[in-house]
Amino acid sequence: MKTTDETGLGQQTGGLSPLVLVVDDFDDNREMFTEFLSFSGFRVAQASTGREALDQAFSLLPDLILMDLSLPELDGLEATRFLKNDERTKGIPIVALTGHALAGHSKDAKEAGCDSFLTKPCLPDALVNEIKRVLGKRAR
């Protein structure tokens, strides 16, 4: 695994590479994103439901959350609202990731508090570039 200096993305992790919480209810998607992000030098945690995403976010305080919007128990928009309204997690950037490419979904994601929006399927390089862009913006 790369260190913060190698990725150039040091955040609140005290010298470790950035931690990305991948939230997706499909096992294959979570595994694919986890493998590629790990290969790209990130530390990765996973959640498969909106409620699990909240638990993981509160306990791990990741540097960034990759949030699917269609989730069981609590959808990604509602989970984002909870996270953005809590003092502990309101500063964590959230990148919405969804299979819905309609303009309304992007607007809903922004209104819920998402910092960025990507449509699935997205190329792995595009995903990593967007994560780096959002983390770089946060560091300023």
PDB file of C-alpha atoms in Angstrom:
ATOM      1  CA  MET A   1       0.000   0.000   0.000  1.00  0.00           C
ATOM      2  CA  LYS A   2       1.264   3.466  -0.839  1.00  0.00           C
ATOM      3  CA  THR A   3       1.905   6.008   1.869  1.00  0.00           C
ATOM      4  CA  THR A   4       0.443   9.496   1.905  1.00  0.00           C
ATOM      5  CA  ASP A   5       3.650  10.915   0.431  1.00  0.00           C
ATOM      6  CA  GLU A   6       3.444   8.542  -2.531  1.00  0.00           C
ATOM      7  CA  THR A   7      -0.193   9.355  -3.307  1.00  0.00           C
ATOM      8  CA  GLY A   8       0.201  13.038  -2.446  1.00  0.00           C
ATOM      9  CA  LEU A   9      -3.198  12.954  -0.741  1.00  0.00           C
ATOM     10  CA  GLY A  10      -2.488  13.274   2.984  1.00  0.00           C
ATOM     11  CA  GLN A  11      -5.583  14.306   4.904  1.00  0.00           C
ATOM     12  CA  GLN A  12      -6.571  13.635   8.505  1.00  0.00           C
ATOM     13  CA  THR A  13      -4.977  10.192   8.563  1.00  0.00           C
ATOM     14  CA  GLY A  14      -1.694  11.063  10.247  1.00  0.00           C
ATOM     15  CA  GLY A  15       0.685   9.860   7.550  1.00  0.00           C
ATOM     16  CA  LEU A  16      -1.460   7.033   6.194  1.00  0.00           C
ATOM     17  CA  SER A  17      -2.957   6.962   2.737  1.00  0.00           C
ATOM     18  CA  PRO A  18      -6.514   8.348   2.539  1.00  0.00           C
ATOM     19  CA  LEU A  19      -9.339   6.109   3.749  1.00  0.00           C
ATOM     20  CA  VAL A  20     -12.272   5.758   1.338  1.00  0.00           C
ATOM     21  CA  LEU A  21     -15.546   4.257   2.546  1.00  0.00           C
ATOM     22  CA  VAL A  22     -17.185   2.429  -0.384  1.00  0.00           C
ATOM     23  CA  VAL A  23     -20.950   2.136   0.075  1.00  0.00           C
ATOM     24  CA  ASP A  24     -22.763  -0.088  -2.422  1.00  0.00           C
ATOM     25  CA  ASP A  25     -25.367  -2.808  -1.949  1.00  0.00           C
ATOM     26  CA  PHE A  26     -23.993  -4.961  -4.784  1.00  0.00           C
ATOM     27  CA  ASP A  27     -21.129  -7.191  -3.640  1.00  0.00           C
ATOM     28  CA  ASP A  28     -19.477  -7.187  -7.078  1.00  0.00           C
ATOM     29  CA  ASN A  29     -19.437  -3.384  -7.233  1.00  0.00           C
ATOM     30  CA  ARG A  30     -17.993  -3.067  -3.716  1.00  0.00           C
ATOM     31  CA  GLU A  31     -15.301  -5.623  -4.483  1.00  0.00           C
ATOM     32  CA  MET A  32     -14.393  -4.028  -7.811  1.00  0.00           C
ATOM     33  CA  PHE A  33     -14.150  -0.523  -6.320  1.00  0.00           C
ATOM     34  CA  THR A  34     -12.248  -1.814  -3.297  1.00  0.00           C
ATOM     35  CA  GLU A  35      -9.712  -3.694  -5.404  1.00  0.00           C
ATOM     36  CA  PHE A  36      -9.083  -0.805  -7.755  1.00  0.00           C
ATOM     37  CA  LEU A  37      -8.870   1.825  -5.011  1.00  0.00           C
ATOM     38  CA  SER A  38      -6.529  -0.374  -2.963  1.00  0.00           C
ATOM     39  CA  PHE A  39      -4.373  -0.911  -6.037  1.00  0.00           C
ATOM     40  CA  SER A  40      -4.366   2.883  -6.522  1.00  0.00           C
ATOM     41  CA  GLY A  41      -2.950   3.474  -3.040  1.00  0.00           C
ATOM     42  CA  PHE A  42      -6.048   4.110  -0.935  1.00  0.00           C
ATOM     43  CA  ARG A  43      -7.123   2.376   2.247  1.00  0.00           C
ATOM     44  CA  VAL A  44     -10.696   1.139   1.816  1.00  0.00           C
ATOM     45  CA  ALA A  45     -13.583   0.251   4.103  1.00  0.00           C
ATOM     46  CA  GLN A  46     -16.949  -1.068   2.934  1.00  0.00           C
ATOM     47  CA  ALA A  47     -20.641  -0.809   3.748  1.00  0.00           C
ATOM     48  CA  SER A  48     -23.589  -2.423   1.987  1.00  0.00           C
ATOM     49  CA  THR A  49     -26.548  -0.444   3.385  1.00  0.00           C
ATOM     50  CA  GLY A  50     -27.263   3.146   4.317  1.00  0.00           C
ATOM     51  CA  ARG A  51     -27.368   2.288   8.025  1.00  0.00           C
ATOM     52  CA  GLU A  52     -24.078   0.422   7.806  1.00  0.00           C
ATOM     53  CA  ALA A  53     -22.612   3.451   6.003  1.00  0.00           C
ATOM     54  CA  LEU A  54     -23.575   5.678   8.932  1.00  0.00           C
ATOM     55  CA  ASP A  55     -22.069   3.259  11.457  1.00  0.00           C
ATOM     56  CA  GLN A  56     -18.827   2.965   9.474  1.00  0.00           C
ATOM     57  CA  ALA A  57     -18.582   6.717   8.868  1.00  0.00           C
ATOM     58  CA  PHE A  58     -19.072   7.558  12.548  1.00  0.00           C
ATOM     59  CA  SER A  59     -16.595   4.943  13.762  1.00  0.00           C
ATOM     60  CA  LEU A  60     -13.894   5.300  11.064  1.00  0.00           C
ATOM     61  CA  LEU A  61     -14.201   8.977  10.030  1.00  0.00           C
ATOM     62  CA  PRO A  62     -12.990   8.241   6.488  1.00  0.00           C
ATOM     63  CA  ASP A  63     -11.354  10.875   4.309  1.00  0.00           C
ATOM     64  CA  LEU A  64     -14.016  10.391   1.619  1.00  0.00           C
ATOM     65  CA  ILE A  65     -17.218   8.406   1.133  1.00  0.00           C
ATOM     66  CA  LEU A  66     -18.153   6.868  -2.208  1.00  0.00           C
ATOM     67  CA  MET A  67     -21.955   6.611  -1.820  1.00  0.00           C
ATOM     68  CA  ASP A  68     -24.306   4.613  -4.003  1.00  0.00           C
ATOM     69  CA  LEU A  69     -27.672   6.391  -3.961  1.00  0.00           C
ATOM     70  CA  SER A  70     -29.882   3.279  -4.249  1.00  0.00           C
ATOM     71  CA  LEU A  71     -29.383   1.401  -0.994  1.00  0.00           C
ATOM     72  CA  PRO A  72     -31.550  -0.810   1.221  1.00  0.00           C
ATOM     73  CA  GLU A  73     -32.728   0.297   4.693  1.00  0.00           C
ATOM     74  CA  LEU A  74     -31.739   3.930   4.179  1.00  0.00           C
ATOM     75  CA  ASP A  75     -31.019   5.308   0.710  1.00  0.00           C
ATOM     76  CA  GLY A  76     -27.807   7.125  -0.117  1.00  0.00           C
ATOM     77  CA  LEU A  77     -29.460  10.549  -0.216  1.00  0.00           C
ATOM     78  CA  GLU A  78     -30.876  10.157   3.277  1.00  0.00           C
ATOM     79  CA  ALA A  79     -27.602   8.716   4.598  1.00  0.00           C
ATOM     80  CA  THR A  80     -25.793  11.721   3.088  1.00  0.00           C
ATOM     81  CA  ARG A  81     -28.193  14.118   4.810  1.00  0.00           C
ATOM     82  CA  PHE A  82     -27.543  12.425   8.167  1.00  0.00           C
ATOM     83  CA  LEU A  83     -23.771  12.605   7.656  1.00  0.00           C
ATOM     84  CA  LYS A  84     -23.777  16.241   6.525  1.00  0.00           C
ATOM     85  CA  ASN A  85     -25.939  17.257   9.500  1.00  0.00           C
ATOM     86  CA  ASP A  86     -23.677  15.647  12.103  1.00  0.00           C
ATOM     87  CA  GLU A  87     -20.711  17.602  13.505  1.00  0.00           C
ATOM     88  CA  ARG A  88     -18.469  14.518  13.397  1.00  0.00           C
ATOM     89  CA  THR A  89     -18.944  13.826   9.696  1.00  0.00           C
ATOM     90  CA  LYS A  90     -20.165  17.014   8.025  1.00  0.00           C
ATOM     91  CA  GLY A  91     -16.705  17.787   6.601  1.00  0.00           C
ATOM     92  CA  ILE A  92     -16.209  14.388   4.965  1.00  0.00           C
ATOM     93  CA  PRO A  93     -16.586  14.714   1.186  1.00  0.00           C
ATOM     94  CA  ILE A  94     -19.194  12.430  -0.339  1.00  0.00           C
ATOM     95  CA  VAL A  95     -19.046  11.354  -3.975  1.00  0.00           C
ATOM     96  CA  ALA A  96     -22.420  10.082  -5.155  1.00  0.00           C
ATOM     97  CA  LEU A  97     -22.205   7.066  -7.421  1.00  0.00           C
ATOM     98  CA  THR A  98     -25.330   5.877  -9.190  1.00  0.00           C
ATOM     99  CA  GLY A  99     -26.620   4.082 -12.240  1.00  0.00           C
ATOM    100  CA  HIS A 100     -29.204   6.832 -12.737  1.00  0.00           C
ATOM    101  CA  ALA A 101     -27.871   9.375 -15.230  1.00  0.00           C
ATOM    102  CA  LEU A 102     -30.876  11.695 -15.161  1.00  0.00           C
ATOM    103  CA  ALA A 103     -30.203  15.358 -14.396  1.00  0.00           C
ATOM    104  CA  GLY A 104     -32.608  15.254 -11.467  1.00  0.00           C
ATOM    105  CA  HIS A 105     -30.520  12.670  -9.660  1.00  0.00           C
ATOM    106  CA  SER A 106     -27.449  14.883  -9.830  1.00  0.00           C
ATOM    107  CA  LYS A 107     -29.464  17.829  -8.482  1.00  0.00           C
ATOM    108  CA  ASP A 108     -30.927  15.667  -5.680  1.00  0.00           C
ATOM    109  CA  ALA A 109     -27.430  14.470  -4.747  1.00  0.00           C
ATOM    110  CA  LYS A 110     -26.094  18.040  -4.558  1.00  0.00           C
ATOM    111  CA  GLU A 111     -29.082  19.152  -2.477  1.00  0.00           C
ATOM    112  CA  ALA A 112     -28.529  16.256  -0.069  1.00  0.00           C
ATOM    113  CA  GLY A 113     -24.934  17.405   0.436  1.00  0.00           C
ATOM    114  CA  CYS A 114     -22.906  15.312  -1.997  1.00  0.00           C
ATOM    115  CA  ASP A 115     -19.721  17.026  -3.080  1.00  0.00           C
ATOM    116  CA  SER A 116     -19.552  15.280  -6.447  1.00  0.00           C
ATOM    117  CA  PHE A 117     -21.570  12.946  -8.666  1.00  0.00           C
ATOM    118  CA  LEU A 118     -20.460  10.063 -10.896  1.00  0.00           C
ATOM    119  CA  THR A 119     -22.628   7.806 -13.045  1.00  0.00           C
ATOM    120  CA  LYS A 120     -22.095   4.026 -13.105  1.00  0.00           C
ATOM    121  CA  PRO A 121     -20.562   2.438 -14.930  1.00  0.00           C
ATOM    122  CA  CYS A 122     -17.560   4.730 -14.739  1.00  0.00           C
ATOM    123  CA  LEU A 123     -14.031   3.994 -15.792  1.00  0.00           C
ATOM    124  CA  PRO A 124     -11.733   3.161 -12.860  1.00  0.00           C
ATOM    125  CA  ASP A 125      -9.335   5.969 -13.797  1.00  0.00           C
ATOM    126  CA  ALA A 126     -12.193   8.471 -13.847  1.00  0.00           C
ATOM    127  CA  LEU A 127     -13.222   7.319 -10.373  1.00  0.00           C
ATOM    128  CA  VAL A 128      -9.700   7.692  -8.960  1.00  0.00           C
ATOM    129  CA  ASN A 129      -9.240  11.068 -10.642  1.00  0.00           C
ATOM    130  CA  GLU A 130     -12.505  12.344  -9.162  1.00  0.00           C
ATOM    131  CA  ILE A 131     -11.572  11.089  -5.679  1.00  0.00           C
ATOM    132  CA  LYS A 132      -8.189  12.814  -5.946  1.00  0.00           C
ATOM    133  CA  ARG A 133      -9.834  16.006  -7.204  1.00  0.00           C
ATOM    134  CA  VAL A 134     -12.318  16.088  -4.328  1.00  0.00           C
ATOM    135  CA  LEU A 135      -9.656  15.276  -1.731  1.00  0.00           C
ATOM    136  CA  GLY A 136      -7.357  17.935  -3.198  1.00  0.00           C
ATOM    137  CA  LYS A 137     -10.145  20.492  -3.034  1.00  0.00           C
ATOM    138  CA  ARG A 138     -10.719  19.612   0.619  1.00  0.00           C
ATOM    139  CA  ALA A 139      -7.021  20.060   1.474  1.00  0.00           C
ATOM    140  CA  ARG A 140      -7.028  23.702   0.304  1.00  0.00           C
TER     141      ARG A 140
END
